[in-house]
Amino acid sequence: MNNQRTITLIQPNNRDSEPPLANRYMLSQLSIPVLSKNILQEKIFRLTLSSAYISQRAKPGNFVHIRVGSTGNPLLRRPFSIHSVDISKSRFDILFRVVGKGTELLSQANPGEVLDILGPIGNSFILPPKSKEVMLVAGGMGIAPLWFLFTHMLAKGFDPSRITFLFGAKNKRELLYLEKFKKSKVKLLVTTDDGSLGSKGLVTEAFLKDIIGGNRDHQNLAVYSCGPEMMLARMSDLAKEYGFSCQVSLETNMACGVGACWGCVVKLSDGTYQRVCADGPVFDAQKINFSKIA
Amino acid sequence: MNNQRTITLIQPNNRDSEPPLANRYMLSQLSIPVLSKNILQEKIFRLTLSSAYISQRAKPGNFVHIRVGSTGNPLLRRPFSIHSVDISKSRFDILFRVVGKGTELLSQANPGEVLDILGPIGNSFILPPKSKEVMLVAGGMGIAPLWFLFTHMLAKGFDPSRITFLFGAKNKRELLYLEKFKKSKVKLLVTTDDGSLGSKGLVTEAFLKDIIGGNRDHQNLAVYSCGPEMMLARMSDLAKEYGFSCQVSLETNMACGVGACWGCVVKLSDGTYQRVCADGPVFDAQKINFSKIA
Amino acid sequence: MKPKPDLSVTIAGVKFPNPVLVASGTFGYGEEYGALIDLSKLGGIVCKSVTLLPREGNPPPRTVETPSGMLNAIGLTNVGVDRFIQEKLPFLQKQKTRIIVNVAGRTIEEYVEVVKKLNPCKGIDMLEINISCPNVKEGGLAFGARCESAQTCIKQVKEISGFPIIAKLSPNVTDIVEIAQAVEGAGTDAISLINTLVGMAIDVEKRRPVLGNITGGLSGPAIKPVALAMVWKVANAVKVPVIGLGGIMNTQDALEFFLAGASMIQIGTANFVDPQTSVNIVNGLNRYLKEKGIERITDLVGKLETK
Amino acid sequence: MKPKPDLSVTIAGVKFPNPVLVASGTFGYGEEYGALIDLSKLGGIVCKSVTLLPREGNPPPRTVETPSGMLNAIGLTNVGVDRFIQEKLPFLQKQKTRIIVNVAGRTIEEYVEVVKKLNPCKGIDMLEINISCPNVKEGGLAFGARCESAQTCIKQVKEISGFPIIAKLSPNVTDIVEIAQAVEGAGTDAISLINTLVGMAIDVEKRRPVLGNITGGLSGPAIKPVALAMVWKVANAVKVPVIGLGGIMNTQDALEFFLAGASMIQIGTANFVDPQTSVNIVNGLNRYLKEKGIERITDLVGKLETK
Ligand SMILES: Cc1cc2nc3c(=O)[nH]c(=O)nc-3n(C[C@H](O)[C@H](O)[C@H](O)COP(=O)(O)OP(=O)(O)OC[C@H]3O[C@@H](n4cnc5c(N)ncnc54)[C@H](O)[C@@H]3O)c2cc1C
Ligand SMILES: Cc1cc2nc3c(=O)[nH]c(=O)nc-3n(C[C@H](O)[C@H](O)[C@H](O)COP(=O)(O)OP(=O)(O)OC[C@H]3O[C@@H](n4cnc5c(N)ncnc54)[C@H](O)[C@@H]3O)c2cc1C
Ligand SMILES: Cc1cc2nc3c(=O)[nH]c(=O)nc-3n(C[C@H](O)[C@H](O)[C@H](O)COP(=O)(O)O)c2cc1C
Ligand SMILES: Cc1cc2nc3c(=O)[nH]c(=O)nc-3n(C[C@H](O)[C@H](O)[C@H](O)COP(=O)(O)O)c2cc1C
Ligand code: FES
Ligand code: FES
């Protein structure tokens, strides 16, 4: 890690004529100390990491690729969305759930330990014109990148009363940041699988109800979503059906994380594949062929 | 580990007509808490482990087979001699040097952690008649089992003034327990590779000088040795040349540790192989074909 | 309460209480692990390979650890079939579990001789014919690597064997399906795979191979993906039951093998890591079937969806 | 002060500043790692396989981690040789390192076509002929697994190639030496091995293969022992230089391969774990030679003592 040049890396993929979603050009390999660890819920951790480099460059949607452990098991790095950034304090957070041995090891990292991190990686969410109505739809750990997007929008002067945040989780304990949401004056709709808070059921269905019942102009919606694959597939279907714009942040298995191996691809509606690490992770929901991901 | 029966395990190997060296019949798989950890020198650790089962049954020469880490790397258990035993407190010690990833991980075990241990394993040193002159010859970590043998002899009423302890190490810092040796009234001869304490050079040569110059009756010597393979090979040659009895504790790569895989064998002078774990680790030095070990 | 799930499996007329065997060479003759686990909980024990004459085996070092695996070059150390029958079989006969004797030889005649000597013995349920040992100069892999020799060896053994036989195949081949079909054609009652992959480790300081035999056989979790692919391919190409092994460490791994098409599994290297592995997997399978409401383990075999 | 050790290696007339290459498929076209390491420190870059026509590759998921390894079934995704020459080669030509273009095809004619298109290009030092990809239905492994087809393919490519060629072999064969001798006979300038081992992983919950392609290729530390054994066997059986790869993670691993007989090495999966691996190994080799007072890296090649 003696080399932290920040040369332009990947040429934007100009297959389509749209403006590229990306700010992909500043990947670096860094040794980053853990500043603090918070256990928000059983198995849900937030790590605060110290890096001027990343905090200055990170945009909502970017992720980092972290080496967890050095015994060779797990072998590969693990990707995590940048969850929030504090430029003035040169720090950023990741939020994650322990699901396997990689996240288990990461959850054992203690303040002072230094992590080997590649980042920031990937493109980012494109902010809407301020005339749009914004809807953020998070499922479970999908809150991780959307929280960054949300706070970023507020910082950029978006009117919270024109933002709706839909947040679905297993149960009320996993509905994070409820206090903070309240303070923000955003419109918050929550759902839980067990009905322990908000409406019982899927967040996508709450969303559907809202856009149908809410007398919304679908053309004027800017929807952003992150969550389990099934949920994003549903969002994609709805976006196609109702014609609203929707950006989703995807997760696939990653090896290199830098666009070299073509392991992390997602199938587009036109039959081609794109890399989640280098061409995403943010994609236009309408362009993804979700039936071919699973 | 729900099963800790202590059934007779391996039939003594009766290929030769001598009395078996072993007390091999009480292997058990145990969950054993670490009581304390001492860093004696750079990279040299002593762990005190809490087990009534093992402390009651362990004999000098026995070892334990420890699972280090659970990530699958390292995969196999690691064997360590029982270094000392305190029956009244139901505890025993192991002493080890960090040489690779297994010992590295073990050195990170903290008090309160529970280790998965097979033991006690293997045969043990046969004590000499009290009429014999005892010589213990340790090289480096070879002190681990010989310390147990030594303190065991003292406890059994052997006359310390008839025991000579030769201890060789890289440098004076690795000459452990010098204070304790002083108190014991044993005759102690030390050597170091760098001459930082005692005579400079190999402990085997100090031993040779002693048995030649010391006007010793070689027939009346009971020699016990443990250390690097080269050193034990030399002890074996000397035992053959001068005709003294010599028991050595051997180390080879181990997989099962229970006599099942035949991976840990040592070649005997008669061309046959014996298992260090189940037929040893203590062997008659004269019977080992050391030229074929390396 | 749902009824207890049925873990039993019948292969070539032999009924096993459960599908978890311990693999040849990793469990000695059973007695070595008798103090550590309840042998009657196993589906069966596959003994260390026996040969016609006693074998001392290869010069040490015989094992070395590798990333998520180990190499061994034991070299079929064993007391020979006569002493096996006298000294080792009596203990095995007393166990309340199935006994599979693994047979190896330098020539086809030797395989046949060993089997003839075993034929009259009580307490043996099946034979496993090891035509896949990578660590001996003659025989072993020499038979298993080519269709013709594999076929001839299995055919001749099957003709005279008093027990149903399992052909144990090597992964060190270009086309495992071809070999599997050859031994099926020769009349084997079942196929087990995989034996170890040929591998090597070097001591850079000494500039020597770590193993006395230079090369050895790679086993353990490292090879699980290779084993699983071969089990899946073979199970889809033959009608005889397939016994899967290679790197199985836990219930999850075991389930992967059943889904891929294995009717039974064997636990090898994992015995060294944790002697309880096999029993833990038996318990784990029970729990899994109960949780999922699956009645029989056989309902899982080959249930991989690939469409 | 001792003089700086000489890491350079010359193969088929091409002089490499050091013997550390990055392996095909794990380093893209170089540019992807340009921000992370100084490409001029590498012995050379082996590009991702190029084929005659663009290939989208296999359905996802394309990778999954396994114990000390990973499976991939990318399926030779690439832009095709024409766009490779237009879009990717210009970047590579500018790098101060050697460029090896890896070529794959579904038929021998395709290999030949691709090589013909590359022949006029500047900035290419060698070609690596991939007759060992396990993740495509046609070509790839189909050629590398049998002597005759391997020989024919390499022979025809060699006849028309304007660059020295390396034949990249598959470990999924019964006798690697046989194949190596066949491609040597066909005139290859060097041999690289190993490509990945065929493997599989199963998602027990979904009862489906994890990979979209069902099976994939196993790489990483798990396969190092297999790679090392094959490199040792082949290096002792052929006269052309051998390039070793498979699970190399650090300088120690690299030294094992040189001792086994590899003239050069390639770093594959390790790039994903730590992009600095290749550069670290170059530095580590320098340090090692200096410490041991060895003048040239070539002095280590094949220096394994097996007596
Ligand atoms: C761009 C990107 C951003 C991500 N951001 C976050 C985040 O902010 N917070 C968070 O908690 N997780 C995030 N993930 C998912 C996270 O990377 C995985 O949970 C993690 O890699 C699992 O590692 P493990 O070793 O603990 O689990 P493993 O042992 O590897 O797998 C355990 C289980 O998790 C599943 N799994 C493994 N990797 C993934 C994956 N990439 N996506 C979905 N399921 C997977 C496996 O199929 C398996 O069922 C992100 C993934 C990507 C690609
Ligand atoms: C019966 C027996 C009793 C032992 N008692 C002790 C003891 O009391 N204290 C102690 O410090 N060590 C003892 N050892 C050695 C100890 O088991 C090894 O040092 C340990 O297994 C190394 O594990 P590792 O993962 O740290 O090293 P690895 O990464 O496995 O190897 C690192 C280096 O150590 C060498 N090595 C590995 N295993 C052995 C071995 N068994 N013998 C010699 N060299 C080896 C390797 O060749 C390599 O050079 C004993 C060994 C045996 C067989
Ligand atoms: C130390 C050791 C000894 C072995 N001896 C034999 C043997 O004698 N006969 C045989 O057929 N297989 C033998 N094997 C192979 C195993 O039975 C098994 O096929 C292989 O190890 C793969 O399974 P695993 O990964 O679960 O260990 C041996 C394996 C090991 C590790
Ligand atoms: C993701 C991935 C993609 C690969 N693609 C190719 C390829 O296109 N052509 C090729 O010849 N080898 C390919 N390989 C094989 C590697 O070049 C190498 O032979 C193999 O991974 C073993 O080396 P390793 O263990 O160091 O990774 C690929 C390997 C991986 C992991
Ligand atoms: S993870 Fe390698 S291309 Fe995306
Ligand atoms: S380690 Fe298995 S027999 Fe000794």
mmCIF file with all atom_site columns, N, CA, C and O and ligand atoms in Angstrom, chain B residues 63 78-81 95-97 99-104 141 144 250-254 276 281, ligand 2:
data_model
loop_
_atom_site.group_PDB
_atom_site.id
_atom_site.type_symbol
_atom_site.label_atom_id
_atom_site.label_alt_id
_atom_site.label_comp_id
_atom_site.label_asym_id
_atom_site.label_entity_id
_atom_site.label_seq_id
_atom_site.pdbx_PDB_ins_code
_atom_site.Cartn_x
_atom_site.Cartn_y
_atom_site.Cartn_z
_atom_site.occupancy
_atom_site.B_iso_or_equiv
_atom_site.pdbx_formal_charge
_atom_site.auth_seq_id
_atom_site.auth_comp_id
_atom_site.auth_asym_id
_atom_site.auth_atom_id
_atom_site.pdbx_PDB_model_num
ATOM   1   N N   . PHE B 1 63  ? 1.357  -35.087 25.836 1.00 0.00 ? 63  PHE B N   1
ATOM   2   C CA  . PHE B 1 63  ? 1.080  -33.809 25.185 1.00 0.00 ? 63  PHE B CA  1
ATOM   3   C C   . PHE B 1 63  ? -0.417 -33.618 24.982 1.00 0.00 ? 63  PHE B C   1
ATOM   4   O O   . PHE B 1 63  ? -1.212 -34.530 25.277 1.00 0.00 ? 63  PHE B O   1
ATOM   5   N N   . ARG B 1 78  ? -2.771 -28.360 16.748 1.00 0.00 ? 78  ARG B N   1
ATOM   6   C CA  . ARG B 1 78  ? -1.350 -28.214 16.981 1.00 0.00 ? 78  ARG B CA  1
ATOM   7   C C   . ARG B 1 78  ? -0.996 -28.906 18.294 1.00 0.00 ? 78  ARG B C   1
ATOM   8   O O   . ARG B 1 78  ? -1.685 -28.717 19.312 1.00 0.00 ? 78  ARG B O   1
ATOM   9   N N   . PRO B 1 79  ? 0.076  -29.731 18.303 1.00 0.00 ? 79  PRO B N   1
ATOM   10  C CA  . PRO B 1 79  ? 0.459  -30.456 19.519 1.00 0.00 ? 79  PRO B CA  1
ATOM   11  C C   . PRO B 1 79  ? 1.427  -29.671 20.412 1.00 0.00 ? 79  PRO B C   1
ATOM   12  O O   . PRO B 1 79  ? 2.354  -29.042 19.902 1.00 0.00 ? 79  PRO B O   1
ATOM   13  N N   . PHE B 1 80  ? 1.204  -29.743 21.710 1.00 0.00 ? 80  PHE B N   1
ATOM   14  C CA  . PHE B 1 80  ? 2.104  -29.098 22.675 1.00 0.00 ? 80  PHE B CA  1
ATOM   15  C C   . PHE B 1 80  ? 2.296  -30.001 23.892 1.00 0.00 ? 80  PHE B C   1
ATOM   16  O O   . PHE B 1 80  ? 1.324  -30.544 24.435 1.00 0.00 ? 80  PHE B O   1
ATOM   17  N N   . SER B 1 81  ? 3.543  -30.129 24.311 1.00 0.00 ? 81  SER B N   1
ATOM   18  C CA  . SER B 1 81  ? 3.857  -30.900 25.507 1.00 0.00 ? 81  SER B CA  1
ATOM   19  C C   . SER B 1 81  ? 3.194  -30.277 26.729 1.00 0.00 ? 81  SER B C   1
ATOM   20  O O   . SER B 1 81  ? 3.033  -29.054 26.811 1.00 0.00 ? 81  SER B O   1
ATOM   21  N N   . LEU B 1 95  ? 3.940  -24.432 27.253 1.00 0.00 ? 95  LEU B N   1
ATOM   22  C CA  . LEU B 1 95  ? 4.943  -23.406 26.971 1.00 0.00 ? 95  LEU B CA  1
ATOM   23  C C   . LEU B 1 95  ? 5.250  -23.500 25.493 1.00 0.00 ? 95  LEU B C   1
ATOM   24  O O   . LEU B 1 95  ? 5.529  -24.598 24.995 1.00 0.00 ? 95  LEU B O   1
ATOM   25  N N   . PHE B 1 96  ? 5.174  -22.385 24.791 1.00 0.00 ? 96  PHE B N   1
ATOM   26  C CA  . PHE B 1 96  ? 5.444  -22.500 23.359 1.00 0.00 ? 96  PHE B CA  1
ATOM   27  C C   . PHE B 1 96  ? 6.052  -21.236 22.778 1.00 0.00 ? 96  PHE B C   1
ATOM   28  O O   . PHE B 1 96  ? 5.941  -20.141 23.331 1.00 0.00 ? 96  PHE B O   1
ATOM   29  N N   . ARG B 1 97  ? 6.692  -21.458 21.649 1.00 0.00 ? 97  ARG B N   1
ATOM   30  C CA  . ARG B 1 97  ? 7.260  -20.357 20.889 1.00 0.00 ? 97  ARG B CA  1
ATOM   31  C C   . ARG B 1 97  ? 6.388  -20.125 19.653 1.00 0.00 ? 97  ARG B C   1
ATOM   32  O O   . ARG B 1 97  ? 5.922  -21.069 19.026 1.00 0.00 ? 97  ARG B O   1
ATOM   33  N N   . VAL B 1 99  ? 5.984  -19.701 16.051 1.00 0.00 ? 99  VAL B N   1
ATOM   34  C CA  . VAL B 1 99  ? 6.790  -19.976 14.859 1.00 0.00 ? 99  VAL B CA  1
ATOM   35  C C   . VAL B 1 99  ? 5.980  -19.857 13.564 1.00 0.00 ? 99  VAL B C   1
ATOM   36  O O   . VAL B 1 99  ? 6.554  -19.743 12.490 1.00 0.00 ? 99  VAL B O   1
ATOM   37  N N   . GLY B 1 100 ? 4.678  -19.859 13.660 1.00 0.00 ? 100 GLY B N   1
ATOM   38  C CA  . GLY B 1 100 ? 3.836  -19.788 12.463 1.00 0.00 ? 100 GLY B CA  1
ATOM   39  C C   . GLY B 1 100 ? 2.450  -19.333 12.851 1.00 0.00 ? 100 GLY B C   1
ATOM   40  O O   . GLY B 1 100 ? 2.218  -18.837 13.955 1.00 0.00 ? 100 GLY B O   1
ATOM   41  N N   . LYS B 1 101 ? 1.504  -19.543 11.942 1.00 0.00 ? 101 LYS B N   1
ATOM   42  C CA  . LYS B 1 101 ? 0.186  -18.962 12.166 1.00 0.00 ? 101 LYS B CA  1
ATOM   43  C C   . LYS B 1 101 ? -0.583 -19.641 13.293 1.00 0.00 ? 101 LYS B C   1
ATOM   44  O O   . LYS B 1 101 ? -1.368 -19.010 13.979 1.00 0.00 ? 101 LYS B O   1
ATOM   45  N N   . GLY B 1 102 ? -0.351 -20.944 13.503 1.00 0.00 ? 102 GLY B N   1
ATOM   46  C CA  . GLY B 1 102 ? -1.050 -21.650 14.572 1.00 0.00 ? 102 GLY B CA  1
ATOM   47  C C   . GLY B 1 102 ? -0.630 -21.149 15.945 1.00 0.00 ? 102 GLY B C   1
ATOM   48  O O   . GLY B 1 102 ? -1.466 -20.810 16.789 1.00 0.00 ? 102 GLY B O   1
ATOM   49  N N   . THR B 1 103 ? 0.668  -21.088 16.165 1.00 0.00 ? 103 THR B N   1
ATOM   50  C CA  . THR B 1 103 ? 1.157  -20.599 17.454 1.00 0.00 ? 103 THR B CA  1
ATOM   51  C C   . THR B 1 103 ? 0.861  -19.107 17.606 1.00 0.00 ? 103 THR B C   1
ATOM   52  O O   . THR B 1 103 ? 0.596  -18.632 18.718 1.00 0.00 ? 103 THR B O   1
ATOM   53  N N   . GLU B 1 104 ? 0.862  -18.387 16.513 1.00 0.00 ? 104 GLU B N   1
ATOM   54  C CA  . GLU B 1 104 ? 0.479  -16.970 16.550 1.00 0.00 ? 104 GLU B CA  1
ATOM   55  C C   . GLU B 1 104 ? -0.946 -16.821 17.106 1.00 0.00 ? 104 GLU B C   1
ATOM   56  O O   . GLU B 1 104 ? -1.190 -16.060 18.034 1.00 0.00 ? 104 GLU B O   1
ATOM   57  N N   . MET B 1 141 ? 12.902 -24.796 23.138 1.00 0.00 ? 141 MET B N   1
ATOM   58  C CA  . MET B 1 141 ? 11.580 -25.169 23.663 1.00 0.00 ? 141 MET B CA  1
ATOM   59  C C   . MET B 1 141 ? 11.564 -26.610 24.190 1.00 0.00 ? 141 MET B C   1
ATOM   60  O O   . MET B 1 141 ? 10.554 -27.043 24.753 1.00 0.00 ? 141 MET B O   1
ATOM   61  N N   . ALA B 1 144 ? 10.177 -27.544 27.533 1.00 0.00 ? 144 ALA B N   1
ATOM   62  C CA  . ALA B 1 144 ? 8.753  -27.689 27.881 1.00 0.00 ? 144 ALA B CA  1
ATOM   63  C C   . ALA B 1 144 ? 8.458  -29.020 28.578 1.00 0.00 ? 144 ALA B C   1
ATOM   64  O O   . ALA B 1 144 ? 8.015  -29.014 29.730 1.00 0.00 ? 144 ALA B O   1
ATOM   65  N N   . LEU B 1 250 ? 10.082 -36.675 20.843 1.00 0.00 ? 250 LEU B N   1
ATOM   66  C CA  . LEU B 1 250 ? 10.192 -36.259 19.437 1.00 0.00 ? 250 LEU B CA  1
ATOM   67  C C   . LEU B 1 250 ? 9.046  -35.357 18.994 1.00 0.00 ? 250 LEU B C   1
ATOM   68  O O   . LEU B 1 250 ? 7.947  -35.391 19.558 1.00 0.00 ? 250 LEU B O   1
ATOM   69  N N   . GLU B 1 251 ? 9.333  -34.594 17.941 1.00 0.00 ? 251 GLU B N   1
ATOM   70  C CA  . GLU B 1 251 ? 8.293  -33.784 17.301 1.00 0.00 ? 251 GLU B CA  1
ATOM   71  C C   . GLU B 1 251 ? 8.244  -34.097 15.812 1.00 0.00 ? 251 GLU B C   1
ATOM   72  O O   . GLU B 1 251 ? 9.273  -34.108 15.154 1.00 0.00 ? 251 GLU B O   1
ATOM   73  N N   . THR B 1 252 ? 7.071  -34.366 15.293 1.00 0.00 ? 252 THR B N   1
ATOM   74  C CA  . THR B 1 252 ? 6.875  -34.500 13.850 1.00 0.00 ? 252 THR B CA  1
ATOM   75  C C   . THR B 1 252 ? 5.551  -33.809 13.508 1.00 0.00 ? 252 THR B C   1
ATOM   76  O O   . THR B 1 252 ? 4.780  -33.473 14.411 1.00 0.00 ? 252 THR B O   1
ATOM   77  N N   . ASN B 1 253 ? 5.308  -33.593 12.226 1.00 0.00 ? 253 ASN B N   1
ATOM   78  C CA  . ASN B 1 253 ? 4.016  -33.032 11.814 1.00 0.00 ? 253 ASN B CA  1
ATOM   79  C C   . ASN B 1 253 ? 2.899  -33.998 12.194 1.00 0.00 ? 253 ASN B C   1
ATOM   80  O O   . ASN B 1 253 ? 2.999  -35.177 11.910 1.00 0.00 ? 253 ASN B O   1
ATOM   81  N N   . MET B 1 254 ? 1.862  -33.486 12.798 1.00 0.00 ? 254 MET B N   1
ATOM   82  C CA  . MET B 1 254 ? 0.761  -34.350 13.201 1.00 0.00 ? 254 MET B CA  1
ATOM   83  C C   . MET B 1 254 ? -0.542 -33.940 12.552 1.00 0.00 ? 254 MET B C   1
ATOM   84  O O   . MET B 1 254 ? -0.832 -32.765 12.404 1.00 0.00 ? 254 MET B O   1
ATOM   85  N N   . VAL B 1 276 ? 4.592  -41.089 16.359 1.00 0.00 ? 276 VAL B N   1
ATOM   86  C CA  . VAL B 1 276 ? 5.017  -40.258 17.482 1.00 0.00 ? 276 VAL B CA  1
ATOM   87  C C   . VAL B 1 276 ? 3.844  -40.011 18.422 1.00 0.00 ? 276 VAL B C   1
ATOM   88  O O   . VAL B 1 276 ? 4.012  -39.976 19.641 1.00 0.00 ? 276 VAL B O   1
ATOM   89  N N   . PRO B 1 281 ? 5.248  -39.737 22.402 1.00 0.00 ? 281 PRO B N   1
ATOM   90  C CA  . PRO B 1 281 ? 6.381  -39.083 21.735 1.00 0.00 ? 281 PRO B CA  1
ATOM   91  C C   . PRO B 1 281 ? 7.748  -39.464 22.324 1.00 0.00 ? 281 PRO B C   1
ATOM   92  O O   . PRO B 1 281 ? 8.747  -39.066 21.777 1.00 0.00 ? 281 PRO B O   1
HETATM 93  C C1  . LIG E 2 .   ? 4.465  -34.062 20.541 1.00 0.00 ? 2   LIG E C1  1
HETATM 94  C C2  . LIG E 2 .   ? 4.808  -32.624 20.258 1.00 0.00 ? 2   LIG E C2  1
HETATM 95  C C3  . LIG E 2 .   ? 4.983  -31.739 21.311 1.00 0.00 ? 2   LIG E C3  1
HETATM 96  C C4  . LIG E 2 .   ? 5.305  -30.416 21.068 1.00 0.00 ? 2   LIG E C4  1
HETATM 97  N N1  . LIG E 2 .   ? 5.488  -29.574 22.124 1.00 0.00 ? 2   LIG E N1  1
HETATM 98  C C5  . LIG E 2 .   ? 5.784  -28.293 21.913 1.00 0.00 ? 2   LIG E C5  1
HETATM 99  C C6  . LIG E 2 .   ? 5.934  -27.406 23.023 1.00 0.00 ? 2   LIG E C6  1
HETATM 100 O O1  . LIG E 2 .   ? 5.784  -27.795 24.173 1.00 0.00 ? 2   LIG E O1  1
HETATM 101 N N2  . LIG E 2 .   ? 6.246  -26.118 22.767 1.00 0.00 ? 2   LIG E N2  1
HETATM 102 C C7  . LIG E 2 .   ? 6.403  -25.652 21.469 1.00 0.00 ? 2   LIG E C7  1
HETATM 103 O O2  . LIG E 2 .   ? 6.705  -24.459 21.302 1.00 0.00 ? 2   LIG E O2  1
HETATM 104 N N3  . LIG E 2 .   ? 6.258  -26.459 20.426 1.00 0.00 ? 2   LIG E N3  1
HETATM 105 C C8  . LIG E 2 .   ? 5.951  -27.775 20.608 1.00 0.00 ? 2   LIG E C8  1
HETATM 106 N N4  . LIG E 2 .   ? 5.788  -28.594 19.526 1.00 0.00 ? 2   LIG E N4  1
HETATM 107 C C9  . LIG E 2 .   ? 5.895  -28.021 18.184 1.00 0.00 ? 2   LIG E C9  1
HETATM 108 C C10 . LIG E 2 .   ? 4.617  -27.282 17.843 1.00 0.00 ? 2   LIG E C10 1
HETATM 109 O O3  . LIG E 2 .   ? 3.578  -28.219 17.703 1.00 0.00 ? 2   LIG E O3  1
HETATM 110 C C11 . LIG E 2 .   ? 4.801  -26.490 16.540 1.00 0.00 ? 2   LIG E C11 1
HETATM 111 O O4  . LIG E 2 .   ? 5.687  -25.439 16.786 1.00 0.00 ? 2   LIG E O4  1
HETATM 112 C C12 . LIG E 2 .   ? 3.493  -25.923 16.049 1.00 0.00 ? 2   LIG E C12 1
HETATM 113 O O5  . LIG E 2 .   ? 2.651  -26.970 15.632 1.00 0.00 ? 2   LIG E O5  1
HETATM 114 C C13 . LIG E 2 .   ? 3.733  -24.987 14.891 1.00 0.00 ? 2   LIG E C13 1
HETATM 115 O O6  . LIG E 2 .   ? 2.493  -24.504 14.436 1.00 0.00 ? 2   LIG E O6  1
HETATM 116 P P1  . LIG E 2 .   ? 2.402  -23.127 13.627 1.00 0.00 ? 2   LIG E P1  1
HETATM 117 O O7  . LIG E 2 .   ? 1.098  -23.119 12.962 1.00 0.00 ? 2   LIG E O7  1
HETATM 118 O O8  . LIG E 2 .   ? 2.731  -21.993 14.522 1.00 0.00 ? 2   LIG E O8  1
HETATM 119 O O9  . LIG E 2 .   ? 3.592  -23.246 12.597 1.00 0.00 ? 2   LIG E O9  1
HETATM 120 P P2  . LIG E 2 .   ? 3.460  -23.702 11.083 1.00 0.00 ? 2   LIG E P2  1
HETATM 121 O O10 . LIG E 2 .   ? 2.989  -22.518 10.303 1.00 0.00 ? 2   LIG E O10 1
HETATM 122 O O11 . LIG E 2 .   ? 2.726  -24.970 10.983 1.00 0.00 ? 2   LIG E O11 1
HETATM 123 O O12 . LIG E 2 .   ? 4.998  -23.962 10.800 1.00 0.00 ? 2   LIG E O12 1
HETATM 124 C C14 . LIG E 2 .   ? 5.965  -22.931 11.052 1.00 0.00 ? 2   LIG E C14 1
HETATM 125 C C15 . LIG E 2 .   ? 7.324  -23.551 11.084 1.00 0.00 ? 2   LIG E C15 1
HETATM 126 O O13 . LIG E 2 .   ? 7.392  -24.484 12.149 1.00 0.00 ? 2   LIG E O13 1
HETATM 127 C C16 . LIG E 2 .   ? 7.730  -25.764 11.648 1.00 0.00 ? 2   LIG E C16 1
HETATM 128 N N5  . LIG E 2 .   ? 6.921  -26.767 12.343 1.00 0.00 ? 2   LIG E N5  1
HETATM 129 C C17 . LIG E 2 .   ? 5.578  -26.947 12.233 1.00 0.00 ? 2   LIG E C17 1
HETATM 130 N N6  . LIG E 2 .   ? 5.166  -27.961 12.992 1.00 0.00 ? 2   LIG E N6  1
HETATM 131 C C18 . LIG E 2 .   ? 6.253  -28.453 13.598 1.00 0.00 ? 2   LIG E C18 1
HETATM 132 C C19 . LIG E 2 .   ? 6.480  -29.512 14.476 1.00 0.00 ? 2   LIG E C19 1
HETATM 133 N N7  . LIG E 2 .   ? 5.485  -30.301 14.889 1.00 0.00 ? 2   LIG E N7  1
HETATM 134 N N8  . LIG E 2 .   ? 7.722  -29.727 14.880 1.00 0.00 ? 2   LIG E N8  1
HETATM 135 C C20 . LIG E 2 .   ? 8.722  -28.938 14.445 1.00 0.00 ? 2   LIG E C20 1
HETATM 136 N N9  . LIG E 2 .   ? 8.580  -27.928 13.625 1.00 0.00 ? 2   LIG E N9  1
HETATM 137 C C21 . LIG E 2 .   ? 7.375  -27.689 13.187 1.00 0.00 ? 2   LIG E C21 1
HETATM 138 C C22 . LIG E 2 .   ? 7.367  -25.735 10.196 1.00 0.00 ? 2   LIG E C22 1
HETATM 139 O O14 . LIG E 2 .   ? 8.148  -26.604 9.438  1.00 0.00 ? 2   LIG E O14 1
HETATM 140 C C23 . LIG E 2 .   ? 7.624  -24.314 9.830  1.00 0.00 ? 2   LIG E C23 1
HETATM 141 O O15 . LIG E 2 .   ? 8.970  -24.095 9.533  1.00 0.00 ? 2   LIG E O15 1
HETATM 142 C C24 . LIG E 2 .   ? 5.460  -29.944 19.747 1.00 0.00 ? 2   LIG E C24 1
HETATM 143 C C25 . LIG E 2 .   ? 5.281  -30.815 18.681 1.00 0.00 ? 2   LIG E C25 1
HETATM 144 C C26 . LIG E 2 .   ? 4.957  -32.149 18.928 1.00 0.00 ? 2   LIG E C26 1
HETATM 145 C C27 . LIG E 2 .   ? 4.763  -33.073 17.775 1.00 0.00 ? 2   LIG E C27 1
#
